[in-house]
Short mmCIF file of C-alpha atoms in Angstrom, two decimals:
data_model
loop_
_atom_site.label_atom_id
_atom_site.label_comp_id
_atom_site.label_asym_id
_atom_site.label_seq_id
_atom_site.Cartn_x
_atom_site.Cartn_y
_atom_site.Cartn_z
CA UNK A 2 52.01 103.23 98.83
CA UNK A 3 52.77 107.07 98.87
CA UNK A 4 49.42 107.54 101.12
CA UNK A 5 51.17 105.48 103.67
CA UNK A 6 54.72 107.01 103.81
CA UNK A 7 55.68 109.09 107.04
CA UNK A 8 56.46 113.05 105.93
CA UNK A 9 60.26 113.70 106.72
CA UNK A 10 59.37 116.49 108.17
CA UNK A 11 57.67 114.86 110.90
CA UNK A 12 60.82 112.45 111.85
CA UNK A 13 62.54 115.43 114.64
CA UNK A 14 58.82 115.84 116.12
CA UNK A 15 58.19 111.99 116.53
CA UNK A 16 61.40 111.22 117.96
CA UNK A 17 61.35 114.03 120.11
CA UNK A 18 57.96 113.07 121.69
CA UNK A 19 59.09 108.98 121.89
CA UNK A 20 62.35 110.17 123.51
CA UNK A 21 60.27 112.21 126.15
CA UNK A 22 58.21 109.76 126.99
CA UNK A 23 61.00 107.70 127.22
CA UNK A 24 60.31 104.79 124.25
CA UNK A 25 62.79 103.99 121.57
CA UNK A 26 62.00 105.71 118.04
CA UNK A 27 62.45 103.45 114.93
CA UNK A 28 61.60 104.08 111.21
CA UNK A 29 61.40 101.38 108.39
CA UNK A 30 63.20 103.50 105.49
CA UNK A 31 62.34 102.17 101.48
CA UNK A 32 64.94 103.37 99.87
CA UNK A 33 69.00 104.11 100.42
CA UNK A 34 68.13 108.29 100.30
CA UNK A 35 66.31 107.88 102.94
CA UNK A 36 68.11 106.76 105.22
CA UNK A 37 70.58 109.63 106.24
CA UNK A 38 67.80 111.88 107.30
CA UNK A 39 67.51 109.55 109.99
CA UNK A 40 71.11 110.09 111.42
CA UNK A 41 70.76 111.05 115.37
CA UNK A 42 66.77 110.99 115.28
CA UNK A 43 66.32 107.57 115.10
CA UNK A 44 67.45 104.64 118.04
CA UNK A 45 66.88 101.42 116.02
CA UNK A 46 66.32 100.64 112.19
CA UNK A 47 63.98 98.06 110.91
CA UNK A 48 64.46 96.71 107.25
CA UNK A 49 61.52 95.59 105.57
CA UNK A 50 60.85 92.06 104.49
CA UNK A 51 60.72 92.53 101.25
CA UNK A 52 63.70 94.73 101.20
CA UNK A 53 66.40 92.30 102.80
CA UNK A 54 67.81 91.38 99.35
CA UNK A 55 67.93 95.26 98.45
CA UNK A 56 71.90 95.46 99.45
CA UNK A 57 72.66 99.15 98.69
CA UNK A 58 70.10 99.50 101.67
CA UNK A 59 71.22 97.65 104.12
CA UNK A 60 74.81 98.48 103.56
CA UNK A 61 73.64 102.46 104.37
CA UNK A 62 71.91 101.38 107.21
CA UNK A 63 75.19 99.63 108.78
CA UNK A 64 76.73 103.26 108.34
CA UNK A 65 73.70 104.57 110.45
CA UNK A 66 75.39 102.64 114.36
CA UNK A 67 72.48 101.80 115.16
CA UNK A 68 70.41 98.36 116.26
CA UNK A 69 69.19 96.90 112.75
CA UNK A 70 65.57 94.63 113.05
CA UNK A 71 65.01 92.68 109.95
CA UNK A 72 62.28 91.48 109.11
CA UNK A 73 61.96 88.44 107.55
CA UNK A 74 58.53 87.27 106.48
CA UNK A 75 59.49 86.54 102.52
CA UNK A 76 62.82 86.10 103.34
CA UNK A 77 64.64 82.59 102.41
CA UNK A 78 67.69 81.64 105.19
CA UNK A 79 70.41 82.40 101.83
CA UNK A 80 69.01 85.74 101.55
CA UNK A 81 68.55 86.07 105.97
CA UNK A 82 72.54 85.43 105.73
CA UNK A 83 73.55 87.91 103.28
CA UNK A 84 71.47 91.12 105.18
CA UNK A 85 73.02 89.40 108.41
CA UNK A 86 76.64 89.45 107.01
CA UNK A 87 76.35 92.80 105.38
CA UNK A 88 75.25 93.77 108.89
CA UNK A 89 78.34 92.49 110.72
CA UNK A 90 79.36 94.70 113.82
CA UNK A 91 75.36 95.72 114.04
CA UNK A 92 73.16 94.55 116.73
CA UNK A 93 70.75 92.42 114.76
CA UNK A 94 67.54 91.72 115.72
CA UNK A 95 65.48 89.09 113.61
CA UNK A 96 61.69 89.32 113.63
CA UNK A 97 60.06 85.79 112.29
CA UNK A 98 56.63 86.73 110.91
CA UNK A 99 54.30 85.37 108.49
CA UNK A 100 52.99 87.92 105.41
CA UNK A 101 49.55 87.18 105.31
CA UNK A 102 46.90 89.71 106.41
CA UNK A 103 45.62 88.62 109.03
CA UNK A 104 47.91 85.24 109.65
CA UNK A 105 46.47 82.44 111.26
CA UNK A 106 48.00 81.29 114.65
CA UNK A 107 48.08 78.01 113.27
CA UNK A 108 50.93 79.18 110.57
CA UNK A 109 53.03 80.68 112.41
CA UNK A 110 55.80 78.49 112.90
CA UNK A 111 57.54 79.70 116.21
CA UNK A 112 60.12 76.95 116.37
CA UNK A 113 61.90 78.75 114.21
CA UNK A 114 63.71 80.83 116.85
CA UNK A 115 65.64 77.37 117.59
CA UNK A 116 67.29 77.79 114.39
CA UNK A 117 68.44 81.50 114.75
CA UNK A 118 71.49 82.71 116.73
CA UNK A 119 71.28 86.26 118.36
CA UNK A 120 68.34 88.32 119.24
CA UNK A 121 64.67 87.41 117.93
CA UNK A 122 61.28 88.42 117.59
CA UNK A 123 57.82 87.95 116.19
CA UNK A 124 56.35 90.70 113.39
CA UNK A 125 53.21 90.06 114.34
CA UNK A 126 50.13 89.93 111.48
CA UNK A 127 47.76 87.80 113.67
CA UNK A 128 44.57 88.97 115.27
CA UNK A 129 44.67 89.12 119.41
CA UNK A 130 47.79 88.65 121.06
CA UNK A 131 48.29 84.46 121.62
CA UNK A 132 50.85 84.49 118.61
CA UNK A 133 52.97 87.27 120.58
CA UNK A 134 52.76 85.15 124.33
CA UNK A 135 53.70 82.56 122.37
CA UNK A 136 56.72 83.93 121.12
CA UNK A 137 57.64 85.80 124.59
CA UNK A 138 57.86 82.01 126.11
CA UNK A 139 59.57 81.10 123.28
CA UNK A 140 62.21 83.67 124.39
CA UNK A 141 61.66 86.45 121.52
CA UNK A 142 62.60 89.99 123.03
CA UNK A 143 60.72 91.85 120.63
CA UNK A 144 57.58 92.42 119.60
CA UNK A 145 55.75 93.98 116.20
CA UNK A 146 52.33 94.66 116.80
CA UNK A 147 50.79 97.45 114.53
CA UNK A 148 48.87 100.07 116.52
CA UNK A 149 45.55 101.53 114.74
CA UNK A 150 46.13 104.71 114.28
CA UNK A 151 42.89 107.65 115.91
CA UNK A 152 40.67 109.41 113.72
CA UNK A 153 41.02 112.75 113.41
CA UNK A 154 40.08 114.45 116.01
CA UNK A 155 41.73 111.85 118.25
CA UNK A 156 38.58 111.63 120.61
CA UNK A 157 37.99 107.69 119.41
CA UNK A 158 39.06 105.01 118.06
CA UNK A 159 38.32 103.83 114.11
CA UNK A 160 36.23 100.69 114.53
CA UNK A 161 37.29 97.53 112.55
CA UNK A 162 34.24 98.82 109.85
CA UNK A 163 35.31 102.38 109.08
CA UNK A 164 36.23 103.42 106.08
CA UNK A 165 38.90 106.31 105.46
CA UNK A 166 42.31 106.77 104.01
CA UNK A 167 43.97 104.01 106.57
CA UNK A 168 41.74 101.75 105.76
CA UNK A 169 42.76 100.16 102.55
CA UNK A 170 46.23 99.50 104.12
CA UNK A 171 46.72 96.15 104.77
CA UNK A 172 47.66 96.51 107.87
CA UNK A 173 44.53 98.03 109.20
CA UNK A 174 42.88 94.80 110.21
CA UNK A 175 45.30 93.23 112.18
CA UNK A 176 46.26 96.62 113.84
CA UNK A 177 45.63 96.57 117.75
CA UNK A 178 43.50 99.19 119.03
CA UNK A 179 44.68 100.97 122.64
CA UNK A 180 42.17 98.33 124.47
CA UNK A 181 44.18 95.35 122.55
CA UNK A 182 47.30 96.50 122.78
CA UNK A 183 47.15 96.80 126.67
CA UNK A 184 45.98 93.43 126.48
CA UNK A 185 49.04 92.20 124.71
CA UNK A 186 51.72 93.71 126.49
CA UNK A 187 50.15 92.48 130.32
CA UNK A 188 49.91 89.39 128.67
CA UNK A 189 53.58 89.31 127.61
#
């Protein structure tokens, strides 16, 4: 997955530019070095799904003071627990999702939310935005909704056919483009 991972270097740039434009900056960190290069850059922390059982992780990103999203796509409710209790005295947020690329609307089980206690939200892997609305009425407060990154020279946007170095990330097809994206957040 190295082709995918965010240069360090960029980190004080990015959260510069969301911080001026005043949006929250949060990084997904893979492993427990990386997390102190985000001290005072970074204003929330998500933990990937399949990295709620790593502990040494989570227990660094506690240190960090900062709101902690977990995701929890893989994630069974014993192993939801332990990432929650190591997290005690953290704002948690808990983002329900479903790891298939794309996910079907059909699967994605929203009801869960009843079961949680504390701040929710949807990691979004569906195509459109009726899984997200969904959620909103639900009463999730956040939202994960991949954005598809420009090309180059930033003058369009990649269709759904190009091919190019973001395109074999599995991400890439249920990314939203700028059009899509506006669409989902006037519809939520």
């Amino acid at each position: 997955l190295r082709p995918y991972e965010l240069p360090l270097r960029w980190l004080s740039r990015l959260s510069n530019e969301a911080h001026t434009l005043n949006l929250q900056f949060g990084v997904t960190p893979f492993a427990v070095d990386l997390v102190e290069p985000l001290r005072g850059l970074i204003d929330f922390v998500k933990i990937s799904a399949y990295d709620l059982p790593y502990e040494n992780l989570i227990i660094e990103v506690a240190k960090l003071g900062v709101p902690v999203v977990l995701s929890t796509a893989m994630a069974t409710y014993e192993e939801i627990e332990a990432a929650s209790t190591l997290l005690d005295g953290c704002h948690k947020v808990f983002l329900h999702g479903v790891a298939q690329y794309p996910a079907r609307l059909e699967d994605q089980n929203l009801t869960v939310f009843q079961d949680w206690h504390g701040e929710y939200g949807l990691s979004d892997h569906t195509l459109g935005y009726e899984a997200a609305m969904l959620a909103v009425t639900l009463g999730a407060t956040w939202i994960e909704k991949h954005f598809r990154v420009m090309d180059v020279d930033a003058s369009r946007i990649l269709p759904n056919n190009w091919t190019g170095p973001f395109t074999s990330n599995p991400d890439w097809p249920v990314s939203a483009d700028p059009f899509h994206f506006a669409m989902l957040v006037g519809a939520c």
